[in-house]
PDB file of C-alpha atoms and ligand atoms in Angstrom:
ATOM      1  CA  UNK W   1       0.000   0.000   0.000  1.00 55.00           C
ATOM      2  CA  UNK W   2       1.254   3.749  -0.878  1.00 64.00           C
ATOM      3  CA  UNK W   3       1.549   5.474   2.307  1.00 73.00           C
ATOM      4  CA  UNK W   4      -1.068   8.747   2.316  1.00 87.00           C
ATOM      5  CA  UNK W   5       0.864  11.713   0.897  1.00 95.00           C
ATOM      6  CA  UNK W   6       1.790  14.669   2.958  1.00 96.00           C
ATOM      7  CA  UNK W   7       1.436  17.690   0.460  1.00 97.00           C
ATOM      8  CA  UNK W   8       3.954  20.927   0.175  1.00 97.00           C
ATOM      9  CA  UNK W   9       3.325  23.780   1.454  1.00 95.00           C
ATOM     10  CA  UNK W  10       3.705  27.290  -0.650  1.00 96.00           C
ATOM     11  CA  UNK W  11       6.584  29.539   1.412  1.00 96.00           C
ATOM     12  CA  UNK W  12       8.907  32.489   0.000  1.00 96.00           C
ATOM     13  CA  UNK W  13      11.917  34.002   1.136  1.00 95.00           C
ATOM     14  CA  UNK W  14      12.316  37.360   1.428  1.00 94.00           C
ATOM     15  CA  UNK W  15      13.702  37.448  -2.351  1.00 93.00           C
ATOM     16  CA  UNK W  16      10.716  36.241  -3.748  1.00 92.00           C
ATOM     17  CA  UNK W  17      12.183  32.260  -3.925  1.00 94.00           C
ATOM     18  CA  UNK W  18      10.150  29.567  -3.085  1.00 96.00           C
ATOM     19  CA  UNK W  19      11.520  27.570  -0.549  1.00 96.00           C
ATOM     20  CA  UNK W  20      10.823  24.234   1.598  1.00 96.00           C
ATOM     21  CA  UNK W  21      10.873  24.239   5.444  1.00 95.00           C
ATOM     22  CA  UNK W  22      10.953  20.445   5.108  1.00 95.00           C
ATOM     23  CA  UNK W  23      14.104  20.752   3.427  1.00 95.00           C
ATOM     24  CA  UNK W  24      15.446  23.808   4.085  1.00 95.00           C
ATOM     25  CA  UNK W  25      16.484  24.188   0.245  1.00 96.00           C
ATOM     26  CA  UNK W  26      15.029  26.994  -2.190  1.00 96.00           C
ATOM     27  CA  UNK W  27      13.215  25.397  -4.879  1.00 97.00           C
ATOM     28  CA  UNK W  28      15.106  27.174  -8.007  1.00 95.00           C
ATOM     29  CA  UNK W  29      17.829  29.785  -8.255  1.00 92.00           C
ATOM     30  CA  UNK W  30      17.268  33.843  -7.693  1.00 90.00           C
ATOM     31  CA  UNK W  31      18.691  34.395 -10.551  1.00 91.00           C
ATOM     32  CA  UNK W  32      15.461  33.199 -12.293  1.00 93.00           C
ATOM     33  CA  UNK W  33      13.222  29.579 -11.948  1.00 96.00           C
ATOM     34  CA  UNK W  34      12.684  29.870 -15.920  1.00 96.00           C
ATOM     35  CA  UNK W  35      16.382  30.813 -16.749  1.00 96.00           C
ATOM     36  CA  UNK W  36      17.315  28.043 -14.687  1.00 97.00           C
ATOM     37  CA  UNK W  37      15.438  25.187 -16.294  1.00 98.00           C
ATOM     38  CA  UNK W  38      16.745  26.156 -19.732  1.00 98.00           C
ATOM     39  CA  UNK W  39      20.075  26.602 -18.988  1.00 98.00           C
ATOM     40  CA  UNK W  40      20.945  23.169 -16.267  1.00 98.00           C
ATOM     41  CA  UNK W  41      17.533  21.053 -17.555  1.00 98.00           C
ATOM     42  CA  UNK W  42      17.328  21.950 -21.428  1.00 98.00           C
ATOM     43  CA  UNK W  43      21.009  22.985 -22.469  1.00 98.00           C
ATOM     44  CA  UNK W  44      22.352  20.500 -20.274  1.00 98.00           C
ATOM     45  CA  UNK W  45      20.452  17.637 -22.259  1.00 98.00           C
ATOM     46  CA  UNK W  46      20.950  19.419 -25.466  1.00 98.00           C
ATOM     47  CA  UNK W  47      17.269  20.294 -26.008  1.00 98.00           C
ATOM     48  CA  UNK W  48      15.728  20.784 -27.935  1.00 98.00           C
ATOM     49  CA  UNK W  49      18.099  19.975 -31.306  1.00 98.00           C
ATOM     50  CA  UNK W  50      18.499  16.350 -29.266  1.00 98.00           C
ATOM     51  CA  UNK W  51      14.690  15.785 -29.539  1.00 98.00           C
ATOM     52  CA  UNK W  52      14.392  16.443 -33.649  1.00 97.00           C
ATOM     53  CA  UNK W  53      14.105  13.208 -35.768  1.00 89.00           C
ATOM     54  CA  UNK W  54      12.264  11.225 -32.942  1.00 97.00           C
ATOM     55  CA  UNK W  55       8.986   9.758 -33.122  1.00 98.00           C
ATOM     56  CA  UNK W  56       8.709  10.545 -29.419  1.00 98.00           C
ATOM     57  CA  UNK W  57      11.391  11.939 -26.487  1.00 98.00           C
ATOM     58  CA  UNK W  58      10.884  11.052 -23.382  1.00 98.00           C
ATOM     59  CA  UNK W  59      12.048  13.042 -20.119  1.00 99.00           C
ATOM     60  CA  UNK W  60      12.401  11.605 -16.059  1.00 98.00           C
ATOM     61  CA  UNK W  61      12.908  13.790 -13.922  1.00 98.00           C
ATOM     62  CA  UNK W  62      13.628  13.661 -10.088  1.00 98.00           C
ATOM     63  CA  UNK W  63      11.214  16.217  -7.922  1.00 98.00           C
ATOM     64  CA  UNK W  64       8.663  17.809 -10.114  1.00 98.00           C
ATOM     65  CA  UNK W  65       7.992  20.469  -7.414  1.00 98.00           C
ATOM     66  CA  UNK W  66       6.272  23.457  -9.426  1.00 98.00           C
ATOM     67  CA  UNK W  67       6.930  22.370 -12.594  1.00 98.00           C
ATOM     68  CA  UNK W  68       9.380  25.124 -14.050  1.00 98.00           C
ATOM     69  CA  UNK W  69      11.357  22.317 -15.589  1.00 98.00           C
ATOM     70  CA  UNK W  70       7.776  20.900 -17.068  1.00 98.00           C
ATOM     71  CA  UNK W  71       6.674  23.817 -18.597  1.00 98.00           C
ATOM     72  CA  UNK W  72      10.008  25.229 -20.223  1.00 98.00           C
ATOM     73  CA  UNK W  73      10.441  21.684 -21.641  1.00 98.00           C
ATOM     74  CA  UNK W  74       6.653  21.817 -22.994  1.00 98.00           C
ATOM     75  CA  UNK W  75       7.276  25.516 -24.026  1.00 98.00           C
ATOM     76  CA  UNK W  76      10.388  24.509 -25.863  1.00 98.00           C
ATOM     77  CA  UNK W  77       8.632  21.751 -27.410  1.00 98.00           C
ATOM     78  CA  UNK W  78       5.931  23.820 -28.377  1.00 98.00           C
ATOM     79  CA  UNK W  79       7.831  26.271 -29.878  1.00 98.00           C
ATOM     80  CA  UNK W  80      10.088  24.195 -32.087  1.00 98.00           C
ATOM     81  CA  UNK W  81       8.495  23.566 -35.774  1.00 98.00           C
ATOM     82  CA  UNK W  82      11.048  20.601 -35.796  1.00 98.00           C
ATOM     83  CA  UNK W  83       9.587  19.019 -32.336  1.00 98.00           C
ATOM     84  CA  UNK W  84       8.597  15.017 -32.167  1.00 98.00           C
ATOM     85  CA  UNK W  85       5.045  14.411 -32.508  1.00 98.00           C
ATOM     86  CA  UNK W  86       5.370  13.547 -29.080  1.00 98.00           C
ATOM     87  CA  UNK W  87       6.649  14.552 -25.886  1.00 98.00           C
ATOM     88  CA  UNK W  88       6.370  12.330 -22.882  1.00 98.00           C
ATOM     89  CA  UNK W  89       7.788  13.731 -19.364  1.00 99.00           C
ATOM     90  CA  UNK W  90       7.533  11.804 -16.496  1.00 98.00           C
ATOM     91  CA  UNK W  91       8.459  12.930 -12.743  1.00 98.00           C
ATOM     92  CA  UNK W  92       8.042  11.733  -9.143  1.00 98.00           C
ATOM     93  CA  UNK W  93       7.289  14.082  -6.495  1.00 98.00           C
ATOM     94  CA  UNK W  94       6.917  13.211  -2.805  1.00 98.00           C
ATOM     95  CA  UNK W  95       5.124  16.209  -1.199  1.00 98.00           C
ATOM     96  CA  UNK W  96       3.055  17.844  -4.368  1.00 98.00           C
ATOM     97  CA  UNK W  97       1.644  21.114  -4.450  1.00 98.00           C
ATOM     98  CA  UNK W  98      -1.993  21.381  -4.489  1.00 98.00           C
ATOM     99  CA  UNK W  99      -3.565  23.327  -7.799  1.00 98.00           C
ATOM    100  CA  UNK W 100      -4.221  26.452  -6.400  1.00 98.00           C
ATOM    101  CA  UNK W 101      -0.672  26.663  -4.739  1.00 98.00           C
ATOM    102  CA  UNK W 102       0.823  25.436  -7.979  1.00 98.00           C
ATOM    103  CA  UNK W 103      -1.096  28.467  -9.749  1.00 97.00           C
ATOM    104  CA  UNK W 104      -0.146  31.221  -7.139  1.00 97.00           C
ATOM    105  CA  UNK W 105       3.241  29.778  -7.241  1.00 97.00           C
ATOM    106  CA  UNK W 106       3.896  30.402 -11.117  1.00 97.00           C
ATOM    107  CA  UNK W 107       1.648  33.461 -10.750  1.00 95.00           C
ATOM    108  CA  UNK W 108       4.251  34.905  -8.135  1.00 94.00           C
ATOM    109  CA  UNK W 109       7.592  33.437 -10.215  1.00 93.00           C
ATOM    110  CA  UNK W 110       6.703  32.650 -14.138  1.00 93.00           C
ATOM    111  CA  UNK W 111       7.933  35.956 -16.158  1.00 87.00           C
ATOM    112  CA  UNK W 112       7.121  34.669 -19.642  1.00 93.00           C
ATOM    113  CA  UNK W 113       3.571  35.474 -20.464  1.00 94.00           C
ATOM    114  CA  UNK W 114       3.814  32.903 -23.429  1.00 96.00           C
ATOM    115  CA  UNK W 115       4.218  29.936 -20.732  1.00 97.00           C
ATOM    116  CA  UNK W 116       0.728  31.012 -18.787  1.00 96.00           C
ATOM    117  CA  UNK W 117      -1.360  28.981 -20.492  1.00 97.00           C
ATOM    118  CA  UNK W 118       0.891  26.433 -20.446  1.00 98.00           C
ATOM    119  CA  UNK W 119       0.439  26.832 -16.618  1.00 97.00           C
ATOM    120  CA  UNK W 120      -3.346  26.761 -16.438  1.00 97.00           C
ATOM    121  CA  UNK W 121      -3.570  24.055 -18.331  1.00 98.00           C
ATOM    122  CA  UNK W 122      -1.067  22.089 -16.459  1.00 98.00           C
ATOM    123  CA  UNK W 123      -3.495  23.313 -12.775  1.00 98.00           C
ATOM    124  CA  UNK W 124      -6.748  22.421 -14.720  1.00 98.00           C
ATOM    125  CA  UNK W 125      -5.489  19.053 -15.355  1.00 98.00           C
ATOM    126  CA  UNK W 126      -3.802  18.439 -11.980  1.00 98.00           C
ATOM    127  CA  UNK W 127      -5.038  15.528 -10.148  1.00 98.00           C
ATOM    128  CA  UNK W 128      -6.184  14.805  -6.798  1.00 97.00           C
ATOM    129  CA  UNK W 129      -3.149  14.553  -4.032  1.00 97.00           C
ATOM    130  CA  UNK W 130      -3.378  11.128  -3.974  1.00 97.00           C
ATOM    131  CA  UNK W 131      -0.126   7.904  -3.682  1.00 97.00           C
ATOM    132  CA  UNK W 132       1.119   6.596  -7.077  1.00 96.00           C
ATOM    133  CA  UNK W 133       0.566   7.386 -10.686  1.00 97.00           C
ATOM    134  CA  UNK W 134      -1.270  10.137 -12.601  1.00 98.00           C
ATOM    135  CA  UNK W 135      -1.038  10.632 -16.082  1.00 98.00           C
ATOM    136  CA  UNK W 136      -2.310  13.560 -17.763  1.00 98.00           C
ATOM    137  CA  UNK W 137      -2.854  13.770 -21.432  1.00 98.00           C
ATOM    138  CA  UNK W 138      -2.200  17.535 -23.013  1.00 98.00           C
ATOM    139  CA  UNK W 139      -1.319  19.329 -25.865  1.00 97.00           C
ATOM    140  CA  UNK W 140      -4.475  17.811 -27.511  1.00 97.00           C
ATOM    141  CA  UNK W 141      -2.740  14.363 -25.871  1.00 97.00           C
ATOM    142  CA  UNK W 142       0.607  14.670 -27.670  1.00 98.00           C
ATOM    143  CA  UNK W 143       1.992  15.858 -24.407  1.00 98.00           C
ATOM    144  CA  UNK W 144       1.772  13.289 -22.180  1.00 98.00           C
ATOM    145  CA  UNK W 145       3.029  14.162 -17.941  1.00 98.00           C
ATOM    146  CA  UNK W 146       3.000  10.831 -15.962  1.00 98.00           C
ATOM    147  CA  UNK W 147       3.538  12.475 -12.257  1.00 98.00           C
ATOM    148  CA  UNK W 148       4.307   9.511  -9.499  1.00 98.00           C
ATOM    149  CA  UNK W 149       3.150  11.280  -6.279  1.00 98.00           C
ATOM    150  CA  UNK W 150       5.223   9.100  -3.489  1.00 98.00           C
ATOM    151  CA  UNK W 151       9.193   8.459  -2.637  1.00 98.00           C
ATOM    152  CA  UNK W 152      11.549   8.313  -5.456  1.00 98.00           C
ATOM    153  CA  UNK W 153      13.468   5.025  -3.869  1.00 97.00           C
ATOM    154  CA  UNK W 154      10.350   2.968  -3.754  1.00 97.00           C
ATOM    155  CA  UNK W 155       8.451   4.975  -7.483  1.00 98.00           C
ATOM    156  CA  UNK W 156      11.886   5.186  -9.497  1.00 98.00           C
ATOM    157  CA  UNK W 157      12.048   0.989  -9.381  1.00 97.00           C
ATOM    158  CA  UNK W 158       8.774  -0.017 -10.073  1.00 97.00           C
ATOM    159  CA  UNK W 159       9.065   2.464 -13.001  1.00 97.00           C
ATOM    160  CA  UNK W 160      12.143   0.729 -14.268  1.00 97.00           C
ATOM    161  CA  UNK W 161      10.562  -2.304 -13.392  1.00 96.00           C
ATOM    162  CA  UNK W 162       7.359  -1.738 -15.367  1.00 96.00           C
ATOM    163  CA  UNK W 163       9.796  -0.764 -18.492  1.00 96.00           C
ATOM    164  CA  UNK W 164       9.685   3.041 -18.748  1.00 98.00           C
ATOM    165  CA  UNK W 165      12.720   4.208 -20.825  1.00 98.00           C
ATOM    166  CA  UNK W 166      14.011   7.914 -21.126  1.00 98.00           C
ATOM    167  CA  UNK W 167      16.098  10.068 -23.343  1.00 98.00           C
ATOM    168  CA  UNK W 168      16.723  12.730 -21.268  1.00 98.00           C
ATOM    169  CA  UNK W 169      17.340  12.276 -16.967  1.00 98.00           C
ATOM    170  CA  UNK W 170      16.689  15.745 -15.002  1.00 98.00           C
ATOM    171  CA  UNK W 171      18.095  15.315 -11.609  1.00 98.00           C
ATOM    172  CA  UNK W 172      16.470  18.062  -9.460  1.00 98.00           C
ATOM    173  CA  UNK W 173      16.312  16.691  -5.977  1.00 96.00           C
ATOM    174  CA  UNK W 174      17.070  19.928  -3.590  1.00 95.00           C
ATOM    175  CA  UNK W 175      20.979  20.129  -2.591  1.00 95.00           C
ATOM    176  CA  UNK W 176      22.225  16.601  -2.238  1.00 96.00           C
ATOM    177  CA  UNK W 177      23.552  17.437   1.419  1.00 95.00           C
ATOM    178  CA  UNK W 178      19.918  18.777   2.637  1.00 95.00           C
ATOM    179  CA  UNK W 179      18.064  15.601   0.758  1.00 97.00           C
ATOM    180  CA  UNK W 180      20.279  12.854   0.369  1.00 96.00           C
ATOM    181  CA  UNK W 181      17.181  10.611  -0.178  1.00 97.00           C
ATOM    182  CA  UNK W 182      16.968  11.955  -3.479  1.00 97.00           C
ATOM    183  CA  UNK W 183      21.035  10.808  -4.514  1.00 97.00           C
ATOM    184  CA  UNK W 184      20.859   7.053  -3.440  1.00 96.00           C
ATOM    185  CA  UNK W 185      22.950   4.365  -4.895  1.00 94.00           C
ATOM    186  CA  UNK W 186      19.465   2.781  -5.393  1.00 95.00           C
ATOM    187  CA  UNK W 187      18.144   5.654  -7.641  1.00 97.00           C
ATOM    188  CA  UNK W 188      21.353   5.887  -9.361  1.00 97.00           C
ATOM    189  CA  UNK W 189      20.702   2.172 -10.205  1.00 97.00           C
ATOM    190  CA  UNK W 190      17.422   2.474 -11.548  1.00 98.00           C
ATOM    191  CA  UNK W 191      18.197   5.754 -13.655  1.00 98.00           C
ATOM    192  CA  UNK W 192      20.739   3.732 -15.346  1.00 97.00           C
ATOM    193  CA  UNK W 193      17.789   0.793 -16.001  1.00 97.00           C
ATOM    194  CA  UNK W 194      15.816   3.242 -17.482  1.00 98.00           C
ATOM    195  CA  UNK W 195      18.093   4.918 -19.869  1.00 98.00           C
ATOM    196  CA  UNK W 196      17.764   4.549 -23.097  1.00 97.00           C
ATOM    197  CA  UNK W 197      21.762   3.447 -24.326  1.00 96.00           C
ATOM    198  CA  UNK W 198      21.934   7.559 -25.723  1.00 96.00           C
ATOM    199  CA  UNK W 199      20.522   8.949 -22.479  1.00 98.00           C
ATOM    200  CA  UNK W 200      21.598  12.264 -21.581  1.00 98.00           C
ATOM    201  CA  UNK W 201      21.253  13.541 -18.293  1.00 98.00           C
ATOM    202  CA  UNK W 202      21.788  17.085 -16.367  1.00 98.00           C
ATOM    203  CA  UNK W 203      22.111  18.718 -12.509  1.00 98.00           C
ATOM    204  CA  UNK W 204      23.339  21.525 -11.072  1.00 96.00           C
ATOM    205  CA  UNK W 205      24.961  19.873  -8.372  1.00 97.00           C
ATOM    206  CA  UNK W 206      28.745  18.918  -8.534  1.00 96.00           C
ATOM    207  CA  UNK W 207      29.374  17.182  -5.778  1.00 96.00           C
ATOM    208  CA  UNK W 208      31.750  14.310  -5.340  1.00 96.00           C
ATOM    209  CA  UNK W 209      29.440  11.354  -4.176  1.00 95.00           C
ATOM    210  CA  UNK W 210      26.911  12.069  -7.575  1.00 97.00           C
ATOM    211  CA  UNK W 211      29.731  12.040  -9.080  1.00 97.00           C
ATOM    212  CA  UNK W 212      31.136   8.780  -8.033  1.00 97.00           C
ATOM    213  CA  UNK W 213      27.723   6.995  -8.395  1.00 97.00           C
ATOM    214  CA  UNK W 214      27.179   8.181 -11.790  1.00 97.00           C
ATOM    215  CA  UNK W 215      29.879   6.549 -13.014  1.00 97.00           C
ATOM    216  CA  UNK W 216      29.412   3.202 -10.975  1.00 96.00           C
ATOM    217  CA  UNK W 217      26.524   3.036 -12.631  1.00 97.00           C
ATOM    218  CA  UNK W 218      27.533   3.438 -16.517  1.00 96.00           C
ATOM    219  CA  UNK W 219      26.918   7.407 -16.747  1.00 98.00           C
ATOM    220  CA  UNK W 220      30.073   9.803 -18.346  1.00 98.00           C
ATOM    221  CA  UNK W 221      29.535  13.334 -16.576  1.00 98.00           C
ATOM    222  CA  UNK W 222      31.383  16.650 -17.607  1.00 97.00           C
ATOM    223  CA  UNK W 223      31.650  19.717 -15.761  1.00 97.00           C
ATOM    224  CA  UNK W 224      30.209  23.227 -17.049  1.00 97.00           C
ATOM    225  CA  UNK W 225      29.307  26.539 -16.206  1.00 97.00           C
ATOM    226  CA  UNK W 226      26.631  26.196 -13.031  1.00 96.00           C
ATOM    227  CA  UNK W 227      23.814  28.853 -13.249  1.00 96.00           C
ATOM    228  CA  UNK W 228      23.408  31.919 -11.351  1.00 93.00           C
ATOM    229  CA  UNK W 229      26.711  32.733  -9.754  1.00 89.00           C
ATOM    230  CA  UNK W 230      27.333  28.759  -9.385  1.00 93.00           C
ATOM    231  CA  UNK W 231      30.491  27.867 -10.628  1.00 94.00           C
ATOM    232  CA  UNK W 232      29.823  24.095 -11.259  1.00 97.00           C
ATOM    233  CA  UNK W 233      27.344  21.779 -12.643  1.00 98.00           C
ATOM    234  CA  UNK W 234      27.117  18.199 -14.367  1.00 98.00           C
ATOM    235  CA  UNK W 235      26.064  16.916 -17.803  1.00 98.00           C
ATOM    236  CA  UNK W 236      26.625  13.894 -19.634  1.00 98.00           C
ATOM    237  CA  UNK W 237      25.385  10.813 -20.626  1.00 98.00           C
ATOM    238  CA  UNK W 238      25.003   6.938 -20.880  1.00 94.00           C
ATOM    239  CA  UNK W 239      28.463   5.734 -21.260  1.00 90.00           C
ATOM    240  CA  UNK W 240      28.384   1.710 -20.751  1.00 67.00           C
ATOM    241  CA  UNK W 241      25.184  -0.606 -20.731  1.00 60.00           C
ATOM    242  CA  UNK W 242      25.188  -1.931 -16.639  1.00 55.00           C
ATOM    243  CA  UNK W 243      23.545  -5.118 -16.018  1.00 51.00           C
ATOM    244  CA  UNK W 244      22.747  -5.914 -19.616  1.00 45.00           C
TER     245      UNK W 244
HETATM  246  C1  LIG G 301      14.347  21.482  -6.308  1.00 61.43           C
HETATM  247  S1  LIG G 301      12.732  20.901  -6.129  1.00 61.43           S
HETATM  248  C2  LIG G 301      12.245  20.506  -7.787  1.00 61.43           C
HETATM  249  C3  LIG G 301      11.953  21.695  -8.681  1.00 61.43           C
HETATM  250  C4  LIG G 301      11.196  21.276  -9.924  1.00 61.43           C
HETATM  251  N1  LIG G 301      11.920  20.362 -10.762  1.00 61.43           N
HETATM  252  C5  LIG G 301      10.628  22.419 -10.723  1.00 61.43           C
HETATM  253  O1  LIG G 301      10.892  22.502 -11.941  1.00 61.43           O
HETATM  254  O2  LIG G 301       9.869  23.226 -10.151  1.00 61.43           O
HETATM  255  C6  LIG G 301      12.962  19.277  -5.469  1.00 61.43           C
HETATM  256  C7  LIG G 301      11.679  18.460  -5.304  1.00 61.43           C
HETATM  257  O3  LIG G 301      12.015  17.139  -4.882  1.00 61.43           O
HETATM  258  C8  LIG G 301      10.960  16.679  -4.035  1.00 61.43           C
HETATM  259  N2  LIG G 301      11.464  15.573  -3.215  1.00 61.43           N
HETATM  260  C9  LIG G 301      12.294  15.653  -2.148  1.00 61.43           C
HETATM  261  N3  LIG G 301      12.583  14.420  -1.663  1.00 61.43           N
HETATM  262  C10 LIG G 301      11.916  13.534  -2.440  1.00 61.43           C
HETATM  263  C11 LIG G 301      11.827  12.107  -2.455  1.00 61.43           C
HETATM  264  N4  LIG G 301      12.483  11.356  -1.570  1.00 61.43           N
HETATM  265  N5  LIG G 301      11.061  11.529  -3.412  1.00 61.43           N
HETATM  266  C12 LIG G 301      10.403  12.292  -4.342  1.00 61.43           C
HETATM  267  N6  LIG G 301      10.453  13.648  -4.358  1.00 61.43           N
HETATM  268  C13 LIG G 301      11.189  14.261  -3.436  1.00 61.43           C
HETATM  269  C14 LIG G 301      10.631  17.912  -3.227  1.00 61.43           C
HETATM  270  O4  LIG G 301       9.350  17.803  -2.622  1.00 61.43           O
HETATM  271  C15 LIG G 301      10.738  19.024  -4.274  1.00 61.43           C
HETATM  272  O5  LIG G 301       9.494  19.301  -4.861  1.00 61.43           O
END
């Protein structure tokens, strides 16, 4: 049995950035939530020239929270004449927003007026706060957001288990130091299950134990320009096949 979920709640600093008690961790950058996504999420996985020429790309991602990273990679999708006929993003989130704190939230931080109706239709469709797997159909159903409300260690597994592949791995689990649930050898292990063999993946963290368990588990990283003021972040991609 999923155990019930216990839901975020909506807090600011005083700089306007969302931020978690629970985790004491802002939720994006000050430098900008929308900048952010495109430069560690989209750039990172070469997006969206890595997308063109596929029948369908497919995007995991590790903490939806708001869903900057969602709607910059729909956005981006949307606004590419070359895009695949479909776009399939799938994320797991442990302590979801509810709609109308997802819609004040993007109200308070979103400064692209061409991503707001991306936004309501993203809180029109959200579902009820409920354990295990949603999937809403968009776009007219060519964009398709599977969210898995619950842990990451017990979701990412049975994902990999019930044969979801990816093309592109966001890794957006607050600061691996605050939330080290989110970096465990075990979801290392199933991210590399679920890769497709020309996976990409992208996070603005650097530090030295990702590091090491990407590469135990068959991932290549490289280190680039972090975003907003932060010197370091990580890109790279499937390197061997592990346990095939
Ligand atoms: C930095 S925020 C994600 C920001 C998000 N990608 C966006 O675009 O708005 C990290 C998220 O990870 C979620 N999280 C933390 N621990 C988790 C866990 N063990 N399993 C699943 N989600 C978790 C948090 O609730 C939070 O929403």
């Amino acid at each position: 049995m999923d155990e019930p979920l216990i839901s975020a709640s909506l807090v600011f600093r005083d700089d306007g950035t969302p931020y978690s008690p629970r985790h004491d961790d802002i939720y994006h950058s000050a430098a900008g939530a929308l900048a952010q996504a495109r430069h560690v999420f989209l750039d990172g996985n070469g997006l969206p020239a890595r997308w063109r020429e596929k029948p369908r790309f497919t995007v995991i991602e590790t903490g939806f929270g708001m869903g900057i990273n969602f709607l910059s990679t729909w956005a981006a999708w949307r606004d590419d004449p070359q895009r695949p006929p479909a776009l399939e993003f799938v994320s797991i989130e442990k302590h979801p927003f509810s709609a109308d704190d997802l819609r004040s939230a993007h109200a308070a931080i979103i400064d692209d007026i061409a991503i707001a109706p991306l936004s309501d239709a993203l809180a029109s469709a959200w579902p009820k706060l409920e354990a295990g797997v949603h999937k809403l159909a968009l776009a007219t159903g060519a964009v398709t957001l599977t969210l898995a409300f619950g842990d990451a260690g017990d979701l990412l597994p049975r994902l990999a288990e019930h044969g979801l592949t990816a093309d592109a791995i966001y890794l957006d689990g607050f600061a691996p130091a605050r939330n080290p649930d989110m970096w465990t050898p075990a979801i290392f292990a199933s991210l590399a299950r679920i890769a497709k063999d020309d996976a990409t993946f992208a996070t603005y963290t650097s530090a030295g134990h990702v590091k090491r368990a990407l590469i135990d588990n068959g991932f290549a990283y490289r280190k680039v320009a972090g975003f907003g003021g932060k010197r370091a972040m990580l890109v790279g991609k499937r390197a061997l096949s592990v346990g095939h």
